[in-house]
Amino acid sequence: MEIKDLYQDLKNEQMVEFIARVRSNRDGKKVSFLVLSDGTTIHDVQVVYKADLKNYHDVSRVRVGSILAVEGVMELTPTRDQPFEIKATNIEILDEAIPDYPLQKKEHSLEFLREIAQLRARTKTFNAIFRIRSLAAFAIHKFFQQENFVYVNTPIITSNDAEGAGEEFGVVTYDQNHKPLITDFFNKKASLTVSGQLNAEAFAQAFKKVYTFGPTFRAESSFTSRHASEFWMIEPEVAFNDLSANIDLIERMLKFVFNDVLINGLAELTFLATVNEPGLVEKIQTLSTSKYVINTYEEVIEILSQAVAEKKVNFENNKISFGLDLGTEHERYLCEVVNQCPTFVINYPKEIKAFYMKLNSDQKTVGAVDLLVPGIGELVGGSQREDDYEQLLNRCEALKINPTDLSWYLDLRRFGYYKSSGFGLGFERLVMYLTGTSNIRDVLPFPRTPKNLLF
């Protein structure tokens, strides 16, 4: 039996047995108390045991982190914080933790817990965070499967830099002495993927609706709380979709995920609201029902310029003009102060966006879209893809991207191609938002960041 089962089958005086880990052990004069968890629910179980227990002396000294097998009688306690407790009839010590087990019954800083990432999921906070991560991942798959999308596994090792930023991890092979081999394994440049989008576009032309959900990598020497070297991305791609349909898909997907997590992870969200972000549940409820608004990039520049001119706000970067790559401070002001709701910003200047985005008729903007949400700014980025072969070729040349390296991708436009749109959602950023977590290192099970490759 699991502890989750106990909470779902509350029967007074029923006999139960389960295996769990000790969170605390309090030895009293007449009655002693164990608090146990087996990880199947955010809730703990209190076990009451007395001196008539055959191995009372050993159990009373069992340490935090130890594993016990418990048999006992459930006693309902409706007037207390917990709905029941277990009166032990037998307790077997299966394994004892050492005296300096790191997770003692006290407050531990997040920094300390990052140093013991192999253990931190045993804490209630991280147990809740990683359960929400699991629920959100499953909700994403549910949404796309219900919408008849095909799940595509795009390459992790690639020769394409989809974003053109040059922040790639190179792939090399080593000899038995761990020295790089002179001969390149693939006979060309190879790197870890920064995006599966280009490959997803190819499959969208076959299946119409596809999505990727997998690891991506950025060799960016950033030490901020929002950047990691290895993270997961959700990247749907839909053939024949324009930017408007893409925006609708983003909104429907997010609202589905928010609602699903509210239904299946409410206990975890409620707990995280007490330790991470007050009002967390209400925030997600609002995002799951509110109407998202749309602003063009030019409208945003006008709004920000006017706010600065009227001294309503003082940005770190007050130089607001067309061509500005919006910073988090600008994004948050727009969706938190001006619109007070999630906001889509569309039609960005072509100079600040990727080569594959559809050039608009004004010849200066592209069919790009970012979704900004209160609290963090950008959550989703997407676009309608350039469908004109010559235009795409010109963009590659303008950005000094070798067309030969992307010949297979460009040729898609020559083999029957009518529109395509998609977006990328950084999964960890979504999990941060769902859990009220302020640092990306705390939503990754074993974070990979610059100068850090533990575990």
Short mmCIF file of C-alpha atoms in Angstrom, two decimals:
data_model
loop_
_atom_site.label_atom_id
_atom_site.label_comp_id
_atom_site.label_asym_id
_atom_site.label_seq_id
_atom_site.Cartn_x
_atom_site.Cartn_y
_atom_site.Cartn_z
CA MET A 1 0.00 0.00 0.00
CA GLU A 2 1.17 3.54 -0.74
CA ILE A 3 0.56 6.63 1.36
CA LYS A 4 -1.42 8.14 -1.50
CA ASP A 5 -3.81 5.17 -1.23
CA LEU A 6 -4.30 5.83 2.49
CA TYR A 7 -5.54 9.35 1.76
CA GLN A 8 -7.95 8.04 -0.87
CA ASP A 9 -9.39 5.28 1.34
CA LEU A 10 -10.14 6.77 4.74
CA LYS A 11 -11.65 4.02 6.88
CA ASN A 12 -11.52 4.13 10.64
CA GLU A 13 -9.83 1.13 12.31
CA GLN A 14 -8.75 -0.48 9.04
CA MET A 15 -5.45 -2.37 9.09
CA VAL A 16 -2.79 -0.87 6.83
CA GLU A 17 0.83 -1.54 5.96
CA PHE A 18 3.31 0.49 3.93
CA ILE A 19 7.00 1.34 3.48
CA ALA A 20 8.18 4.93 3.90
CA ARG A 21 11.05 7.22 4.82
CA VAL A 22 11.41 8.99 8.18
CA ARG A 23 10.98 12.76 8.09
CA SER A 24 11.02 13.14 11.87
CA ASN A 25 10.98 10.98 15.00
CA ARG A 26 9.83 12.41 18.33
CA ASP A 27 10.28 10.25 21.41
CA GLY A 28 7.75 11.02 24.16
CA LYS A 29 7.34 9.72 27.67
CA LYS A 30 4.15 7.77 26.97
CA VAL A 31 3.59 8.14 23.25
CA SER A 32 6.10 8.68 20.43
CA PHE A 33 5.53 10.01 16.92
CA LEU A 34 7.01 9.31 13.52
CA VAL A 35 6.34 11.45 10.46
CA LEU A 36 6.81 9.41 7.29
CA SER A 37 6.71 9.98 3.54
CA ASP A 38 6.98 7.61 0.59
CA GLY A 39 6.93 10.26 -2.17
CA THR A 40 3.60 9.21 -3.68
CA THR A 41 1.84 12.33 -2.36
CA ILE A 42 2.76 15.72 -0.94
CA HIS A 43 1.11 14.62 2.31
CA ASP A 44 2.98 12.92 5.15
CA VAL A 45 1.66 10.30 7.56
CA GLN A 46 1.95 10.49 11.31
CA VAL A 47 2.57 7.15 13.00
CA VAL A 48 1.95 6.81 16.73
CA TYR A 49 3.86 4.12 18.62
CA LYS A 50 4.16 3.20 22.28
CA ALA A 51 6.56 1.38 24.60
CA ASP A 52 4.74 -1.93 24.11
CA LEU A 53 6.18 -2.13 20.59
CA LYS A 54 8.55 -5.13 20.60
CA ASN A 55 11.48 -3.11 19.22
CA TYR A 56 10.50 0.20 20.81
CA HIS A 57 14.04 1.01 21.94
CA ASP A 58 15.43 0.70 18.39
CA VAL A 59 12.53 2.52 16.72
CA SER A 60 12.69 5.40 19.19
CA ARG A 61 16.26 6.05 18.09
CA VAL A 62 15.78 5.64 14.35
CA ARG A 63 17.23 8.54 12.42
CA VAL A 64 15.79 10.92 9.83
CA GLY A 65 16.12 9.44 6.32
CA SER A 66 15.78 5.81 7.46
CA ILE A 67 13.36 3.41 5.77
CA LEU A 68 10.62 1.67 7.81
CA ALA A 69 7.95 -0.91 7.11
CA VAL A 70 4.87 -0.05 9.17
CA GLU A 71 1.81 -2.09 10.10
CA GLY A 72 -0.95 -0.48 12.07
CA VAL A 73 -4.52 0.71 12.47
CA MET A 74 -5.87 3.84 10.84
CA GLU A 75 -7.58 6.24 13.23
CA LEU A 76 -9.49 9.13 11.69
CA THR A 77 -8.75 12.54 13.24
CA PRO A 78 -11.21 15.01 11.64
CA THR A 79 -10.63 17.69 14.30
CA ARG A 80 -6.87 17.90 13.62
CA ASP A 81 -4.78 19.19 10.72
CA GLN A 82 -4.19 15.71 9.34
CA PRO A 83 -7.29 13.59 8.54
CA PHE A 84 -5.88 10.43 10.16
CA GLU A 85 -2.93 8.88 11.95
CA ILE A 86 -1.64 5.33 12.16
CA LYS A 87 -1.40 3.50 15.48
CA ALA A 88 1.51 1.16 14.92
CA THR A 89 1.29 -2.54 15.79
CA ASN A 90 4.61 -3.43 14.18
CA ILE A 91 7.53 -1.41 12.78
CA GLU A 92 10.45 -2.97 10.95
CA ILE A 93 13.62 -0.99 10.35
CA LEU A 94 14.60 -1.79 6.76
CA ASP A 95 17.57 0.55 6.49
CA GLU A 96 19.11 3.25 8.69
CA ALA A 97 20.50 6.52 7.39
CA ILE A 98 23.89 7.61 8.69
CA PRO A 99 24.01 10.22 11.52
CA ASP A 100 25.14 13.03 9.21
CA TYR A 101 22.32 12.51 6.68
CA PRO A 102 22.12 15.99 5.10
CA LEU A 103 18.35 16.49 5.22
CA GLN A 104 17.64 17.01 8.89
CA LYS A 105 14.41 18.48 10.26
CA LYS A 106 15.30 22.14 9.77
CA GLU A 107 15.21 24.82 7.10
CA HIS A 108 17.71 24.31 4.28
CA SER A 109 18.62 27.06 1.82
CA LEU A 110 18.01 26.49 -1.88
CA GLU A 111 21.72 27.04 -2.49
CA PHE A 112 22.60 24.24 -0.08
CA LEU A 113 20.05 21.91 -1.64
CA ARG A 114 21.49 22.51 -5.11
CA GLU A 115 24.73 21.02 -3.82
CA ILE A 116 22.89 17.80 -2.95
CA ALA A 117 20.61 17.55 -5.97
CA GLN A 118 20.58 13.77 -5.62
CA LEU A 119 18.65 14.20 -2.35
CA ARG A 120 16.67 17.42 -2.66
CA ALA A 121 13.63 15.80 -4.30
CA ARG A 122 13.01 14.19 -0.89
CA THR A 123 12.13 17.61 0.55
CA LYS A 124 8.50 18.68 0.37
CA THR A 125 9.29 21.76 -1.72
CA PHE A 126 11.18 19.91 -4.43
CA ASN A 127 8.85 16.93 -4.27
CA ALA A 128 6.04 19.35 -5.15
CA ILE A 129 8.04 21.13 -7.88
CA PHE A 130 9.06 17.96 -9.68
CA ARG A 131 5.60 16.44 -9.42
CA ILE A 132 4.19 19.58 -11.07
CA ARG A 133 6.90 19.25 -13.72
CA SER A 134 5.74 15.69 -14.41
CA LEU A 135 2.07 16.69 -14.54
CA ALA A 136 2.79 19.59 -16.89
CA ALA A 137 4.80 17.38 -19.25
CA PHE A 138 1.99 14.84 -19.38
CA ALA A 139 -0.59 17.59 -19.94
CA ILE A 140 1.40 18.89 -22.91
CA HIS A 141 1.45 15.44 -24.50
CA LYS A 142 -2.28 15.01 -23.78
CA PHE A 143 -3.13 18.30 -25.45
CA PHE A 144 -1.21 17.59 -28.65
CA GLN A 145 -2.35 13.98 -28.87
CA GLN A 146 -5.98 15.07 -28.50
CA GLU A 147 -5.40 17.63 -31.25
CA ASN A 148 -4.10 14.88 -33.58
CA PHE A 149 -0.47 16.04 -33.57
CA VAL A 150 2.32 13.58 -34.36
CA TYR A 151 5.12 13.46 -31.78
CA VAL A 152 8.49 13.76 -33.56
CA ASN A 153 11.91 13.07 -32.03
CA THR A 154 14.27 15.48 -33.77
CA PRO A 155 18.08 15.02 -33.73
CA ILE A 156 20.11 15.94 -30.67
CA ILE A 157 23.34 15.91 -32.71
CA THR A 158 23.02 18.27 -35.66
CA SER A 159 24.95 20.44 -38.10
CA ASN A 160 22.30 23.18 -38.11
CA ASP A 161 22.20 26.24 -35.86
CA ALA A 162 18.49 26.98 -36.14
CA GLU A 163 18.73 30.29 -34.29
CA GLY A 164 21.93 31.48 -35.95
CA ALA A 165 23.31 32.74 -32.64
CA GLY A 166 26.41 30.56 -32.63
CA GLU A 167 25.82 29.41 -29.04
CA GLU A 168 26.37 25.73 -29.79
CA PHE A 169 28.18 22.94 -27.99
CA GLY A 170 30.53 21.26 -30.46
CA VAL A 171 30.56 17.46 -30.63
CA VAL A 172 34.00 15.83 -30.79
CA THR A 173 35.25 12.28 -30.29
CA TYR A 174 38.11 11.21 -28.03
CA ASP A 175 40.63 8.42 -28.07
CA GLN A 176 41.20 6.04 -25.13
CA ASN A 177 43.49 8.62 -23.50
CA HIS A 178 40.73 11.23 -23.68
CA LYS A 179 42.51 13.23 -26.36
CA PRO A 180 40.45 14.72 -29.22
CA LEU A 181 40.73 12.74 -32.42
CA ILE A 182 42.09 14.58 -35.43
CA THR A 183 39.57 13.01 -37.82
CA ASP A 184 36.11 14.45 -37.39
CA PHE A 185 33.59 11.68 -36.65
CA PHE A 186 30.89 13.10 -38.96
CA ASN A 187 33.32 14.63 -41.47
CA LYS A 188 31.70 18.01 -40.85
CA LYS A 189 30.89 20.36 -38.00
CA ALA A 190 28.58 18.76 -35.44
CA SER A 191 26.91 20.26 -32.40
CA LEU A 192 24.21 19.66 -29.83
CA THR A 193 20.88 21.00 -31.00
CA VAL A 194 19.61 24.44 -30.01
CA SER A 195 16.21 23.73 -31.54
CA GLY A 196 14.33 20.96 -33.33
CA GLN A 197 12.25 23.41 -35.33
CA LEU A 198 13.84 23.02 -38.76
CA ASN A 199 13.43 19.25 -38.68
CA ALA A 200 9.89 19.63 -37.36
CA GLU A 201 9.04 21.80 -40.36
CA ALA A 202 10.00 18.95 -42.66
CA PHE A 203 7.71 16.53 -40.83
CA ALA A 204 4.87 19.06 -40.71
CA GLN A 205 4.81 18.97 -44.51
CA ALA A 206 4.06 15.25 -44.24
CA PHE A 207 1.74 15.10 -41.20
CA LYS A 208 0.38 18.69 -41.10
CA LYS A 209 0.57 18.87 -37.29
CA VAL A 210 3.65 17.76 -35.37
CA TYR A 211 5.42 18.63 -32.13
CA THR A 212 8.77 18.00 -30.54
CA PHE A 213 9.43 17.80 -26.81
CA GLY A 214 13.03 17.15 -25.94
CA PRO A 215 16.35 18.44 -24.65
CA THR A 216 18.12 21.43 -26.21
CA PHE A 217 21.46 23.01 -25.44
CA ARG A 218 22.92 26.51 -25.41
CA ALA A 219 26.63 27.25 -24.90
CA GLU A 220 25.84 30.63 -23.41
CA SER A 221 28.04 31.82 -20.53
CA SER A 222 25.13 33.27 -18.61
CA PHE A 223 24.83 32.97 -14.85
CA THR A 224 21.35 34.43 -14.49
CA SER A 225 18.48 32.70 -12.71
CA ARG A 226 16.71 32.13 -16.06
CA HIS A 227 19.42 30.46 -18.15
CA ALA A 228 20.72 26.90 -18.25
CA SER A 229 23.02 25.05 -20.61
CA GLU A 230 20.64 22.10 -20.98
CA PHE A 231 16.87 22.48 -20.96
CA TRP A 232 13.75 21.10 -22.61
CA MET A 233 11.71 22.67 -25.40
CA ILE A 234 8.22 22.14 -26.75
CA GLU A 235 8.10 23.03 -30.45
CA PRO A 236 4.89 22.41 -32.40
CA GLU A 237 4.75 23.05 -36.13
CA VAL A 238 1.60 23.19 -38.27
CA ALA A 239 1.56 23.24 -42.06
CA PHE A 240 -0.87 25.67 -43.74
CA ASN A 241 -1.19 27.75 -40.52
CA ASP A 242 -0.70 31.51 -40.53
CA LEU A 243 0.32 33.71 -37.60
CA SER A 244 -3.26 34.14 -36.36
CA ALA A 245 -3.82 30.39 -36.15
CA ASN A 246 -0.47 30.04 -34.41
CA ILE A 247 -1.51 32.54 -31.74
CA ASP A 248 -4.75 30.65 -31.18
CA LEU A 249 -2.80 27.39 -30.74
CA ILE A 250 -0.46 28.94 -28.15
CA GLU A 251 -3.36 30.23 -26.08
CA ARG A 252 -5.34 26.98 -26.23
CA MET A 253 -2.32 24.87 -25.31
CA LEU A 254 -1.36 26.98 -22.31
CA LYS A 255 -4.89 27.15 -20.97
CA PHE A 256 -5.22 23.39 -21.30
CA VAL A 257 -1.98 22.85 -19.35
CA PHE A 258 -2.92 25.38 -16.67
CA ASN A 259 -6.32 23.75 -16.17
CA ASP A 260 -4.92 20.22 -16.15
CA VAL A 261 -2.29 21.06 -13.53
CA LEU A 262 -4.91 22.82 -11.40
CA ILE A 263 -7.03 19.67 -11.42
CA ASN A 264 -4.28 17.11 -10.86
CA GLY A 265 -1.73 19.08 -8.85
CA LEU A 266 -3.84 21.31 -6.63
CA ALA A 267 -2.36 19.95 -3.39
CA GLU A 268 1.17 20.63 -4.63
CA LEU A 269 0.25 24.09 -5.92
CA THR A 270 -1.41 24.95 -2.62
CA PHE A 271 1.72 23.92 -0.72
CA LEU A 272 4.01 25.84 -3.08
CA ALA A 273 1.89 28.93 -2.55
CA THR A 274 2.95 28.83 1.11
CA VAL A 275 6.69 28.53 0.43
CA ASN A 276 7.29 30.02 -3.04
CA GLU A 277 4.62 32.46 -4.17
CA PRO A 278 1.53 33.62 -2.28
CA GLY A 279 -1.50 33.65 -4.57
CA LEU A 280 0.02 31.04 -6.89
CA VAL A 281 -3.21 29.06 -7.32
CA GLU A 282 -5.22 32.20 -8.04
CA LYS A 283 -2.63 33.34 -10.60
CA ILE A 284 -2.89 30.09 -12.54
CA GLN A 285 -6.67 30.12 -12.32
CA THR A 286 -6.71 33.61 -13.82
CA LEU A 287 -4.33 32.66 -16.63
CA SER A 288 -6.46 29.64 -17.47
CA THR A 289 -9.59 31.73 -18.02
CA SER A 290 -8.57 35.30 -18.94
CA LYS A 291 -8.54 36.65 -22.49
CA TYR A 292 -5.07 37.29 -23.87
CA VAL A 293 -4.60 40.54 -25.84
CA ILE A 294 -2.56 41.29 -28.96
CA ASN A 295 -0.32 44.31 -29.61
CA THR A 296 1.86 44.96 -32.62
CA TYR A 297 5.51 45.73 -31.97
CA GLU A 298 4.99 49.28 -33.26
CA GLU A 299 2.13 49.78 -30.79
CA VAL A 300 4.38 48.57 -27.99
CA ILE A 301 7.14 51.00 -28.94
CA GLU A 302 4.61 53.84 -28.92
CA ILE A 303 3.23 52.78 -25.52
CA LEU A 304 6.70 52.52 -23.97
CA SER A 305 7.88 55.82 -25.53
CA GLN A 306 4.85 57.64 -24.17
CA ALA A 307 5.30 56.10 -20.72
CA VAL A 308 8.92 57.28 -20.61
CA ALA A 309 8.03 60.75 -21.95
CA GLU A 310 5.31 61.17 -19.33
CA LYS A 311 7.68 59.83 -16.65
CA LYS A 312 5.28 57.06 -15.71
CA VAL A 313 8.16 54.62 -15.59
CA ASN A 314 11.95 54.70 -15.55
CA PHE A 315 13.46 51.74 -17.40
CA GLU A 316 17.08 50.78 -17.14
CA ASN A 317 17.02 51.23 -20.91
CA ASN A 318 14.93 54.32 -21.63
CA LYS A 319 16.07 54.57 -25.26
CA ILE A 320 12.84 53.42 -26.84
CA SER A 321 12.83 53.35 -30.63
CA PHE A 322 11.90 51.06 -33.49
CA GLY A 323 14.46 48.24 -33.61
CA LEU A 324 14.75 47.89 -29.83
CA ASP A 325 15.00 44.28 -28.72
CA LEU A 326 12.52 44.39 -25.87
CA GLY A 327 13.97 43.59 -22.47
CA THR A 328 12.24 41.87 -19.57
CA GLU A 329 11.53 45.26 -17.95
CA HIS A 330 9.67 46.43 -21.06
CA GLU A 331 7.78 43.16 -21.45
CA ARG A 332 6.64 43.08 -17.84
CA TYR A 333 5.53 46.72 -17.89
CA LEU A 334 3.38 46.00 -20.94
CA CYS A 335 1.62 42.91 -19.59
CA GLU A 336 1.56 43.82 -15.88
CA VAL A 337 0.87 47.57 -15.88
CA VAL A 338 -0.60 48.46 -19.27
CA ASN A 339 -2.66 45.41 -20.23
CA GLN A 340 -2.68 43.58 -16.88
CA CYS A 341 -3.01 40.25 -18.64
CA PRO A 342 -1.02 37.92 -20.92
CA THR A 343 -0.07 39.80 -24.07
CA PHE A 344 0.91 38.67 -27.56
CA VAL A 345 3.35 41.00 -29.33
CA ILE A 346 3.49 40.50 -33.09
CA ASN A 347 5.38 41.78 -36.16
CA TYR A 348 8.88 42.48 -34.87
CA PRO A 349 11.64 44.17 -36.92
CA LYS A 350 13.31 41.62 -39.16
CA GLU A 351 16.78 42.64 -37.90
CA ILE A 352 16.16 41.26 -34.41
CA LYS A 353 14.50 38.01 -35.42
CA ALA A 354 15.65 34.71 -36.93
CA PHE A 355 16.24 34.15 -40.66
CA TYR A 356 13.33 31.72 -41.14
CA MET A 357 10.52 34.14 -40.15
CA LYS A 358 8.03 35.32 -42.79
CA LEU A 359 8.82 38.79 -44.19
CA ASN A 360 5.73 41.02 -44.00
CA SER A 361 4.53 43.17 -46.88
CA ASP A 362 6.06 46.28 -45.26
CA GLN A 363 9.49 44.69 -45.91
CA LYS A 364 10.70 45.75 -42.46
CA THR A 365 8.91 43.42 -40.06
CA VAL A 366 8.41 39.65 -39.85
CA GLY A 367 5.45 37.51 -38.79
CA ALA A 368 6.84 36.81 -35.34
CA VAL A 369 4.98 36.49 -32.07
CA ASP A 370 6.03 36.47 -28.42
CA LEU A 371 3.69 35.77 -25.53
CA LEU A 372 4.42 37.90 -22.48
CA VAL A 373 2.98 36.94 -19.10
CA PRO A 374 2.87 38.86 -15.81
CA GLY A 375 5.75 38.02 -13.52
CA ILE A 376 8.40 36.96 -16.02
CA GLY A 377 7.84 38.54 -19.42
CA GLU A 378 8.40 36.32 -22.46
CA LEU A 379 7.12 32.77 -22.09
CA VAL A 380 6.61 31.68 -25.72
CA GLY A 381 8.21 32.72 -28.99
CA GLY A 382 7.02 31.74 -32.45
CA SER A 383 6.42 32.82 -36.02
CA GLN A 384 4.97 32.13 -39.41
CA ARG A 385 7.79 30.66 -41.47
CA GLU A 386 9.08 32.18 -44.67
CA ASP A 387 7.56 30.20 -47.55
CA ASP A 388 9.25 32.04 -50.42
CA TYR A 389 12.47 30.30 -51.51
CA GLU A 390 14.17 33.44 -52.82
CA GLN A 391 13.27 35.49 -49.77
CA LEU A 392 14.63 32.80 -47.47
CA LEU A 393 17.81 32.57 -49.52
CA ASN A 394 18.23 36.36 -49.30
CA ARG A 395 17.81 36.29 -45.53
CA CYS A 396 20.47 33.61 -45.19
CA GLU A 397 22.89 35.63 -47.27
CA ALA A 398 22.11 38.84 -45.36
CA LEU A 399 22.86 37.08 -42.07
CA LYS A 400 25.96 35.34 -43.50
CA ILE A 401 24.41 31.88 -43.13
CA ASN A 402 25.82 29.46 -45.70
CA PRO A 403 22.82 28.30 -47.79
CA THR A 404 24.64 25.09 -48.66
CA ASP A 405 24.53 24.00 -45.03
CA LEU A 406 20.74 24.38 -45.09
CA SER A 407 20.05 23.21 -48.62
CA TRP A 408 17.69 20.47 -47.44
CA TYR A 409 15.68 23.03 -45.45
CA LEU A 410 15.53 25.61 -48.23
CA ASP A 411 14.51 22.96 -50.73
CA LEU A 412 11.34 22.27 -48.76
CA ARG A 413 10.05 25.49 -50.37
CA ARG A 414 10.67 24.04 -53.82
CA PHE A 415 8.87 20.76 -53.15
CA GLY A 416 5.39 22.10 -52.39
CA TYR A 417 5.16 24.42 -49.40
CA TYR A 418 2.18 26.57 -48.48
CA LYS A 419 2.63 28.37 -45.16
CA SER A 420 3.79 26.88 -41.90
CA SER A 421 3.78 28.23 -38.36
CA GLY A 422 5.02 27.14 -34.99
CA PHE A 423 6.46 28.21 -31.69
CA GLY A 424 8.93 27.29 -29.00
CA LEU A 425 8.15 27.06 -25.30
CA GLY A 426 10.98 26.59 -22.84
CA PHE A 427 9.59 23.91 -20.55
CA GLU A 428 11.60 24.96 -17.49
CA ARG A 429 10.35 28.51 -17.81
CA LEU A 430 6.79 27.16 -17.81
CA VAL A 431 7.51 25.02 -14.75
CA MET A 432 9.03 28.04 -12.97
CA TYR A 433 5.83 29.95 -13.66
CA LEU A 434 3.58 27.09 -12.54
CA THR A 435 5.47 26.56 -9.28
CA GLY A 436 6.42 30.12 -8.35
CA THR A 437 10.10 29.16 -8.50
CA SER A 438 12.51 32.02 -9.13
CA ASN A 439 15.59 30.09 -10.31
CA ILE A 440 15.74 27.71 -13.27
CA ARG A 441 18.25 25.57 -11.35
CA ASP A 442 15.42 24.60 -9.01
CA VAL A 443 13.08 23.17 -11.67
CA LEU A 444 15.75 21.03 -13.37
CA PRO A 445 16.37 17.69 -11.63
CA PHE A 446 20.14 17.94 -12.21
CA PRO A 447 20.89 21.41 -13.62
CA ARG A 448 23.66 22.00 -16.15
CA THR A 449 24.96 25.56 -15.99
CA PRO A 450 28.34 27.22 -16.75
CA LYS A 451 31.12 25.88 -14.49
CA ASN A 452 28.71 23.30 -13.07
CA LEU A 453 28.55 19.65 -14.15
CA LEU A 454 27.82 17.76 -10.96
CA PHE A 455 25.83 14.56 -10.65
#
